[in-house]
Amino acid sequence: MSGCVLRELGVEADWVAFSREWTKDALSMAVLALVFFLFFYSWNQMACAIFRANGFKNKKVVLELGSCSSSLIHCTVVSVLTYYELCSQGWGLFSSSEAFDLGSANTPTGIATMFFCISYMLADLVYLHRFSPGDKQYIVHHWATVVYMALCIWIGRGHLSTMLCIFLGEVTGPINNGMVISNLIVTETGVHTKAAGRANFFFASCLWTGFLLIRVLYAPWGVCWVLGSFYLGGG
């Protein structure tokens, strides 16, 4: 479980080298955060422009499609990065090795992953505050996540707790975003085909299964108990 997807893709060494280079000092980390932020913000705007160019007229739908497109990229990539970080530190789905220490010092790859996530959250907050201020739960969630990860970076520890929460929280994200995007496209175009119905049923079934297995059955032990035992036990 050490190299996971990054090793299979042959990019593990590149990711490690990239992380070391861009987390070596405060200036490098600031530049890294800015680059990631601009990437997500630009991706959102590009996605909106593409949908407008293809005849999508409803502004709310276009904005939601842009937001979901950006979220799809974030949750897919960050799921891979956090899983890699957890595995490389000895985490196991049901049994972790003695090397897995939630209080261990942040690693360069862990810091880079947190900046990747923070930058997405900030870019999405620009959209939320400007176009969807009524989504209070998302706004509070994003700010809480940003503050927690920023504190972990500042004190130099705690990255594994964020990796665990982010991985289990985002791993179902691609399915969720896929379902929302397909629903919005069908709603906007008015094309209700059998293929669209099957796609919706597929996404909905996968999302229901994923939420049941990960958030209802696994998370109470895999996140709440593991983190609670460590922090409340004085770990």
PDB file of C-alpha atoms in Angstrom:
ATOM      1  CA  MET A   1       0.000   0.000   0.000  1.00  0.00           C
ATOM      2  CA  SER A   2       3.012   2.309  -0.021  1.00  0.00           C
ATOM      3  CA  GLY A   3       3.105   3.829  -3.485  1.00  0.00           C
ATOM      4  CA  CYS A   4      -0.558   3.457  -4.428  1.00  0.00           C
ATOM      5  CA  VAL A   5      -1.750   5.159  -7.582  1.00  0.00           C
ATOM      6  CA  LEU A   6       1.142   7.638  -7.816  1.00  0.00           C
ATOM      7  CA  ARG A   7       3.687   4.833  -8.018  1.00  0.00           C
ATOM      8  CA  GLU A   8       1.610   2.935 -10.569  1.00  0.00           C
ATOM      9  CA  LEU A   9       1.433   6.072 -12.701  1.00  0.00           C
ATOM     10  CA  GLY A  10       5.168   6.574 -12.364  1.00  0.00           C
ATOM     11  CA  VAL A  11       4.866  10.056 -10.831  1.00  0.00           C
ATOM     12  CA  GLU A  12       5.640   9.338  -7.171  1.00  0.00           C
ATOM     13  CA  ALA A  13       9.227  10.606  -7.384  1.00  0.00           C
ATOM     14  CA  ASP A  14       8.077  13.715  -9.266  1.00  0.00           C
ATOM     15  CA  TRP A  15       5.446  14.502  -6.621  1.00  0.00           C
ATOM     16  CA  VAL A  16       7.942  14.041  -3.780  1.00  0.00           C
ATOM     17  CA  ALA A  17      10.530  16.256  -5.504  1.00  0.00           C
ATOM     18  CA  PHE A  18       7.907  18.888  -6.355  1.00  0.00           C
ATOM     19  CA  SER A  19       6.672  18.963  -2.750  1.00  0.00           C
ATOM     20  CA  ARG A  20      10.152  19.323  -1.306  1.00  0.00           C
ATOM     21  CA  GLU A  21      10.977  22.180  -3.654  1.00  0.00           C
ATOM     22  CA  TRP A  22       7.791  24.165  -3.047  1.00  0.00           C
ATOM     23  CA  THR A  23       7.473  23.722   0.718  1.00  0.00           C
ATOM     24  CA  LYS A  24      11.062  24.544   1.679  1.00  0.00           C
ATOM     25  CA  ASP A  25      10.309  28.079   2.906  1.00  0.00           C
ATOM     26  CA  ALA A  26       7.466  30.551   3.468  1.00  0.00           C
ATOM     27  CA  LEU A  27       7.882  32.285   0.095  1.00  0.00           C
ATOM     28  CA  SER A  28       7.758  29.004  -1.822  1.00  0.00           C
ATOM     29  CA  MET A  29       4.619  27.951   0.038  1.00  0.00           C
ATOM     30  CA  ALA A  30       2.953  31.317  -0.659  1.00  0.00           C
ATOM     31  CA  VAL A  31       3.705  30.973  -4.359  1.00  0.00           C
ATOM     32  CA  LEU A  32       2.437  27.379  -4.329  1.00  0.00           C
ATOM     33  CA  ALA A  33      -0.839  28.430  -2.707  1.00  0.00           C
ATOM     34  CA  LEU A  34      -1.276  31.283  -5.201  1.00  0.00           C
ATOM     35  CA  VAL A  35      -0.620  29.032  -8.210  1.00  0.00           C
ATOM     36  CA  PHE A  36      -3.101  26.414  -7.001  1.00  0.00           C
ATOM     37  CA  PHE A  37      -5.684  29.139  -6.262  1.00  0.00           C
ATOM     38  CA  LEU A  38      -5.325  30.680  -9.724  1.00  0.00           C
ATOM     39  CA  PHE A  39      -5.580  27.233 -11.291  1.00  0.00           C
ATOM     40  CA  PHE A  40      -8.892  26.437  -9.613  1.00  0.00           C
ATOM     41  CA  TYR A  41     -10.343  29.900 -10.173  1.00  0.00           C
ATOM     42  CA  SER A  42      -9.308  29.839 -13.838  1.00  0.00           C
ATOM     43  CA  TRP A  43     -10.679  26.327 -14.304  1.00  0.00           C
ATOM     44  CA  ASN A  44     -14.025  27.459 -12.898  1.00  0.00           C
ATOM     45  CA  GLN A  45     -14.155  30.439 -15.254  1.00  0.00           C
ATOM     46  CA  MET A  46     -13.057  28.356 -18.246  1.00  0.00           C
ATOM     47  CA  ALA A  47     -15.719  25.731 -17.562  1.00  0.00           C
ATOM     48  CA  CYS A  48     -18.396  28.431 -17.333  1.00  0.00           C
ATOM     49  CA  ALA A  49     -17.210  29.918 -20.637  1.00  0.00           C
ATOM     50  CA  ILE A  50     -17.334  26.518 -22.348  1.00  0.00           C
ATOM     51  CA  PHE A  51     -20.889  25.858 -21.202  1.00  0.00           C
ATOM     52  CA  ARG A  52     -21.994  29.348 -22.281  1.00  0.00           C
ATOM     53  CA  ALA A  53     -20.389  28.801 -25.698  1.00  0.00           C
ATOM     54  CA  ASN A  54     -22.399  25.596 -26.038  1.00  0.00           C
ATOM     55  CA  GLY A  55     -25.712  27.366 -25.587  1.00  0.00           C
ATOM     56  CA  PHE A  56     -26.318  27.214 -21.846  1.00  0.00           C
ATOM     57  CA  LYS A  57     -28.354  30.331 -21.001  1.00  0.00           C
ATOM     58  CA  ASN A  58     -29.348  29.936 -17.355  1.00  0.00           C
ATOM     59  CA  LYS A  59     -26.740  31.845 -15.328  1.00  0.00           C
ATOM     60  CA  LYS A  60     -27.338  29.859 -12.129  1.00  0.00           C
ATOM     61  CA  VAL A  61     -26.906  26.541 -13.964  1.00  0.00           C
ATOM     62  CA  VAL A  62     -23.745  27.745 -15.685  1.00  0.00           C
ATOM     63  CA  LEU A  63     -22.232  28.895 -12.386  1.00  0.00           C
ATOM     64  CA  GLU A  64     -23.089  25.603 -10.689  1.00  0.00           C
ATOM     65  CA  LEU A  65     -21.576  23.657 -13.592  1.00  0.00           C
ATOM     66  CA  GLY A  66     -18.391  25.700 -13.311  1.00  0.00           C
ATOM     67  CA  SER A  67     -18.226  25.129  -9.576  1.00  0.00           C
ATOM     68  CA  CYS A  68     -18.884  21.389  -9.895  1.00  0.00           C
ATOM     69  CA  SER A  69     -16.283  21.069 -12.671  1.00  0.00           C
ATOM     70  CA  SER A  70     -13.670  22.647 -10.405  1.00  0.00           C
ATOM     71  CA  SER A  71     -14.799  20.479  -7.495  1.00  0.00           C
ATOM     72  CA  LEU A  72     -14.542  17.364  -9.683  1.00  0.00           C
ATOM     73  CA  ILE A  73     -10.881  18.091 -10.407  1.00  0.00           C
ATOM     74  CA  HIS A  74     -10.134  18.838  -6.752  1.00  0.00           C
ATOM     75  CA  CYS A  75     -11.836  15.832  -5.189  1.00  0.00           C
ATOM     76  CA  THR A  76     -10.369  13.399  -7.740  1.00  0.00           C
ATOM     77  CA  VAL A  77      -6.782  14.620  -7.372  1.00  0.00           C
ATOM     78  CA  VAL A  78      -6.906  15.200  -3.609  1.00  0.00           C
ATOM     79  CA  SER A  79      -8.332  11.707  -3.018  1.00  0.00           C
ATOM     80  CA  VAL A  80      -5.278  10.236  -4.749  1.00  0.00           C
ATOM     81  CA  LEU A  81      -2.832  12.538  -2.940  1.00  0.00           C
ATOM     82  CA  THR A  82      -4.286  11.985   0.535  1.00  0.00           C
ATOM     83  CA  TYR A  83      -4.507   8.219   0.020  1.00  0.00           C
ATOM     84  CA  TYR A  84      -0.875   8.207  -1.042  1.00  0.00           C
ATOM     85  CA  GLU A  85       0.159  10.234   1.998  1.00  0.00           C
ATOM     86  CA  LEU A  86      -1.780   8.012   4.401  1.00  0.00           C
ATOM     87  CA  CYS A  87      -0.394   4.809   2.901  1.00  0.00           C
ATOM     88  CA  SER A  88       3.175   6.107   2.850  1.00  0.00           C
ATOM     89  CA  GLN A  89       2.878   6.852   6.585  1.00  0.00           C
ATOM     90  CA  GLY A  90       1.653   3.363   7.506  1.00  0.00           C
ATOM     91  CA  TRP A  91      -2.124   3.839   7.487  1.00  0.00           C
ATOM     92  CA  GLY A  92      -4.376   0.877   6.778  1.00  0.00           C
ATOM     93  CA  LEU A  93      -8.102   0.771   6.196  1.00  0.00           C
ATOM     94  CA  PHE A  94      -8.704  -1.503   9.169  1.00  0.00           C
ATOM     95  CA  SER A  95      -5.269  -1.862  10.741  1.00  0.00           C
ATOM     96  CA  SER A  96      -2.475   0.705  10.669  1.00  0.00           C
ATOM     97  CA  SER A  97       1.179  -0.030  11.380  1.00  0.00           C
ATOM     98  CA  GLU A  98       2.975   1.252  14.469  1.00  0.00           C
ATOM     99  CA  ALA A  99       4.666   3.841  12.233  1.00  0.00           C
ATOM    100  CA  PHE A 100       1.339   5.627  11.708  1.00  0.00           C
ATOM    101  CA  ASP A 101       1.455   8.531  14.171  1.00  0.00           C
ATOM    102  CA  LEU A 102      -1.204  11.242  14.015  1.00  0.00           C
ATOM    103  CA  GLY A 103       1.105  13.537  15.965  1.00  0.00           C
ATOM    104  CA  SER A 104       4.065  13.189  13.620  1.00  0.00           C
ATOM    105  CA  ALA A 105       5.665  16.182  11.927  1.00  0.00           C
ATOM    106  CA  ASN A 106       4.218  17.316   8.611  1.00  0.00           C
ATOM    107  CA  THR A 107       5.903  15.932   5.515  1.00  0.00           C
ATOM    108  CA  PRO A 108       6.581  18.003   2.382  1.00  0.00           C
ATOM    109  CA  THR A 109       4.009  15.952   0.434  1.00  0.00           C
ATOM    110  CA  GLY A 110       1.488  16.399   3.238  1.00  0.00           C
ATOM    111  CA  ILE A 111       2.028  20.162   3.293  1.00  0.00           C
ATOM    112  CA  ALA A 112       1.707  20.412  -0.495  1.00  0.00           C
ATOM    113  CA  THR A 113      -1.517  18.395  -0.360  1.00  0.00           C
ATOM    114  CA  MET A 114      -2.938  20.727   2.292  1.00  0.00           C
ATOM    115  CA  PHE A 115      -2.063  23.770   0.182  1.00  0.00           C
ATOM    116  CA  PHE A 116      -3.757  22.138  -2.804  1.00  0.00           C
ATOM    117  CA  CYS A 117      -6.919  21.692  -0.744  1.00  0.00           C
ATOM    118  CA  ILE A 118      -6.743  25.122   0.915  1.00  0.00           C
ATOM    119  CA  SER A 119      -6.365  26.827  -2.457  1.00  0.00           C
ATOM    120  CA  TYR A 120      -9.411  25.035  -3.835  1.00  0.00           C
ATOM    121  CA  MET A 121     -11.464  25.959  -0.776  1.00  0.00           C
ATOM    122  CA  LEU A 122     -10.502  29.632  -1.088  1.00  0.00           C
ATOM    123  CA  ALA A 123     -11.262  29.684  -4.817  1.00  0.00           C
ATOM    124  CA  ASP A 124     -14.650  28.085  -4.172  1.00  0.00           C
ATOM    125  CA  LEU A 125     -15.314  30.561  -1.357  1.00  0.00           C
ATOM    126  CA  VAL A 126     -14.944  33.391  -3.882  1.00  0.00           C
ATOM    127  CA  TYR A 127     -17.741  31.774  -5.881  1.00  0.00           C
ATOM    128  CA  LEU A 128     -19.880  31.056  -2.802  1.00  0.00           C
ATOM    129  CA  HIS A 129     -19.621  34.523  -1.270  1.00  0.00           C
ATOM    130  CA  ARG A 130     -20.258  36.212  -4.608  1.00  0.00           C
ATOM    131  CA  PHE A 131     -22.916  34.045  -6.236  1.00  0.00           C
ATOM    132  CA  SER A 132     -24.326  31.725  -3.583  1.00  0.00           C
ATOM    133  CA  PRO A 133     -24.153  33.430  -0.159  1.00  0.00           C
ATOM    134  CA  GLY A 134     -27.172  31.424   1.011  1.00  0.00           C
ATOM    135  CA  ASP A 135     -25.147  28.183   1.080  1.00  0.00           C
ATOM    136  CA  LYS A 136     -24.124  28.786   4.681  1.00  0.00           C
ATOM    137  CA  GLN A 137     -23.207  25.165   5.384  1.00  0.00           C
ATOM    138  CA  TYR A 138     -20.654  25.092   2.561  1.00  0.00           C
ATOM    139  CA  ILE A 139     -19.212  28.462   3.532  1.00  0.00           C
ATOM    140  CA  VAL A 140     -18.781  27.431   7.171  1.00  0.00           C
ATOM    141  CA  HIS A 141     -17.355  24.054   6.112  1.00  0.00           C
ATOM    142  CA  HIS A 142     -14.821  25.644   3.773  1.00  0.00           C
ATOM    143  CA  TRP A 143     -13.647  28.266   6.274  1.00  0.00           C
ATOM    144  CA  ALA A 144     -13.366  25.676   9.061  1.00  0.00           C
ATOM    145  CA  THR A 145     -11.334  23.400   6.788  1.00  0.00           C
ATOM    146  CA  VAL A 146      -9.046  26.238   5.714  1.00  0.00           C
ATOM    147  CA  VAL A 147      -8.434  27.350   9.312  1.00  0.00           C
ATOM    148  CA  TYR A 148      -7.741  23.810  10.553  1.00  0.00           C
ATOM    149  CA  MET A 149      -5.252  23.041   7.776  1.00  0.00           C
ATOM    150  CA  ALA A 150      -3.590  26.448   8.119  1.00  0.00           C
ATOM    151  CA  LEU A 151      -3.086  25.774  11.839  1.00  0.00           C
ATOM    152  CA  CYS A 152      -1.619  22.343  11.075  1.00  0.00           C
ATOM    153  CA  ILE A 153       0.835  23.959   8.663  1.00  0.00           C
ATOM    154  CA  TRP A 154       1.678  26.668  11.187  1.00  0.00           C
ATOM    155  CA  ILE A 155       2.405  24.320  14.108  1.00  0.00           C
ATOM    156  CA  GLY A 156       4.165  21.817  11.840  1.00  0.00           C
ATOM    157  CA  ARG A 157       2.065  18.804  12.887  1.00  0.00           C
ATOM    158  CA  GLY A 158      -1.343  17.258  12.324  1.00  0.00           C
ATOM    159  CA  HIS A 159      -1.267  16.683   8.590  1.00  0.00           C
ATOM    160  CA  LEU A 160      -2.285  13.033   8.907  1.00  0.00           C
ATOM    161  CA  SER A 161      -5.520  13.959  10.673  1.00  0.00           C
ATOM    162  CA  THR A 162      -6.384  16.248   7.754  1.00  0.00           C
ATOM    163  CA  MET A 163      -5.373  13.576   5.226  1.00  0.00           C
ATOM    164  CA  LEU A 164      -7.713  11.074   6.873  1.00  0.00           C
ATOM    165  CA  CYS A 165     -10.670  13.465   6.979  1.00  0.00           C
ATOM    166  CA  ILE A 166     -10.099  14.788   3.463  1.00  0.00           C
ATOM    167  CA  PHE A 167      -9.675  11.338   1.926  1.00  0.00           C
ATOM    168  CA  LEU A 168     -12.830   9.868   3.444  1.00  0.00           C
ATOM    169  CA  GLY A 169     -14.743  13.096   2.784  1.00  0.00           C
ATOM    170  CA  GLU A 170     -13.664  13.559  -0.836  1.00  0.00           C
ATOM    171  CA  VAL A 171     -13.380  10.011  -2.161  1.00  0.00           C
ATOM    172  CA  THR A 172     -17.106   9.967  -3.033  1.00  0.00           C
ATOM    173  CA  GLY A 173     -16.832  13.464  -4.527  1.00  0.00           C
ATOM    174  CA  PRO A 174     -16.263  12.394  -8.152  1.00  0.00           C
ATOM    175  CA  ILE A 175     -19.500  10.391  -8.069  1.00  0.00           C
ATOM    176  CA  ASN A 176     -21.434  13.218  -6.425  1.00  0.00           C
ATOM    177  CA  ASN A 177     -20.142  15.831  -8.864  1.00  0.00           C
ATOM    178  CA  GLY A 178     -20.761  13.526 -11.804  1.00  0.00           C
ATOM    179  CA  MET A 179     -24.393  13.127 -10.763  1.00  0.00           C
ATOM    180  CA  VAL A 180     -24.907  16.868 -10.198  1.00  0.00           C
ATOM    181  CA  ILE A 181     -23.281  17.781 -13.534  1.00  0.00           C
ATOM    182  CA  SER A 182     -25.353  15.227 -15.459  1.00  0.00           C
ATOM    183  CA  ASN A 183     -28.552  16.437 -13.739  1.00  0.00           C
ATOM    184  CA  LEU A 184     -27.786  20.089 -14.527  1.00  0.00           C
ATOM    185  CA  ILE A 185     -27.026  19.309 -18.177  1.00  0.00           C
ATOM    186  CA  VAL A 186     -30.281  17.370 -18.560  1.00  0.00           C
ATOM    187  CA  THR A 187     -32.233  20.152 -16.820  1.00  0.00           C
ATOM    188  CA  GLU A 188     -30.722  22.873 -19.004  1.00  0.00           C
ATOM    189  CA  THR A 189     -30.925  21.034 -22.332  1.00  0.00           C
ATOM    190  CA  GLY A 190     -34.285  19.389 -21.669  1.00  0.00           C
ATOM    191  CA  VAL A 191     -32.985  16.196 -23.253  1.00  0.00           C
ATOM    192  CA  HIS A 192     -34.339  13.362 -21.124  1.00  0.00           C
ATOM    193  CA  THR A 193     -33.022  10.254 -22.870  1.00  0.00           C
ATOM    194  CA  LYS A 194     -32.745   6.691 -21.648  1.00  0.00           C
ATOM    195  CA  ALA A 195     -28.981   7.113 -21.523  1.00  0.00           C
ATOM    196  CA  ALA A 196     -29.350  10.145 -19.273  1.00  0.00           C
ATOM    197  CA  GLY A 197     -31.702   8.213 -17.016  1.00  0.00           C
ATOM    198  CA  ARG A 198     -29.286   5.307 -16.790  1.00  0.00           C
ATOM    199  CA  ALA A 199     -26.382   7.656 -16.018  1.00  0.00           C
ATOM    200  CA  ASN A 200     -28.371   9.297 -13.247  1.00  0.00           C
ATOM    201  CA  PHE A 201     -29.367   5.932 -11.785  1.00  0.00           C
ATOM    202  CA  PHE A 202     -25.735   4.760 -11.939  1.00  0.00           C
ATOM    203  CA  PHE A 203     -24.393   7.855 -10.171  1.00  0.00           C
ATOM    204  CA  ALA A 204     -27.173   7.818  -7.581  1.00  0.00           C
ATOM    205  CA  SER A 205     -26.629   4.116  -6.802  1.00  0.00           C
ATOM    206  CA  CYS A 206     -22.859   4.525  -6.491  1.00  0.00           C
ATOM    207  CA  LEU A 207     -23.262   7.614  -4.317  1.00  0.00           C
ATOM    208  CA  TRP A 208     -25.758   5.904  -2.013  1.00  0.00           C
ATOM    209  CA  THR A 209     -23.474   2.879  -1.678  1.00  0.00           C
ATOM    210  CA  GLY A 210     -20.392   5.015  -1.113  1.00  0.00           C
ATOM    211  CA  PHE A 211     -22.066   7.152   1.554  1.00  0.00           C
ATOM    212  CA  LEU A 212     -23.401   4.064   3.321  1.00  0.00           C
ATOM    213  CA  LEU A 213     -20.063   2.254   3.373  1.00  0.00           C
ATOM    214  CA  ILE A 214     -17.773   5.213   4.053  1.00  0.00           C
ATOM    215  CA  ARG A 215     -19.720   7.815   6.012  1.00  0.00           C
ATOM    216  CA  VAL A 216     -22.274   5.689   7.860  1.00  0.00           C
ATOM    217  CA  LEU A 217     -20.422   2.430   8.507  1.00  0.00           C
ATOM    218  CA  TYR A 218     -16.693   3.226   8.383  1.00  0.00           C
ATOM    219  CA  ALA A 219     -16.269   6.885   9.384  1.00  0.00           C
ATOM    220  CA  PRO A 220     -17.566   6.564  12.990  1.00  0.00           C
ATOM    221  CA  TRP A 221     -14.680   4.191  13.719  1.00  0.00           C
ATOM    222  CA  GLY A 222     -12.133   5.087  11.041  1.00  0.00           C
ATOM    223  CA  VAL A 223     -12.275   8.823  11.728  1.00  0.00           C
ATOM    224  CA  CYS A 224     -14.190   9.681  14.906  1.00  0.00           C
ATOM    225  CA  TRP A 225     -12.800   6.888  17.065  1.00  0.00           C
ATOM    226  CA  VAL A 226      -9.254   7.002  15.674  1.00  0.00           C
ATOM    227  CA  LEU A 227      -8.932  10.795  15.996  1.00  0.00           C
ATOM    228  CA  GLY A 228     -10.868  10.966  19.255  1.00  0.00           C
ATOM    229  CA  SER A 229      -8.755   8.260  20.878  1.00  0.00           C
ATOM    230  CA  PHE A 230      -5.555  10.040  19.881  1.00  0.00           C
ATOM    231  CA  TYR A 231      -6.454  13.594  20.882  1.00  0.00           C
ATOM    232  CA  LEU A 232      -8.576  12.847  23.944  1.00  0.00           C
ATOM    233  CA  GLY A 233      -6.060  10.276  25.069  1.00  0.00           C
ATOM    234  CA  GLY A 234      -3.337  12.900  25.131  1.00  0.00           C
ATOM    235  CA  GLY A 235      -1.584  11.538  22.036  1.00  0.00           C
TER     236      GLY A 235
END
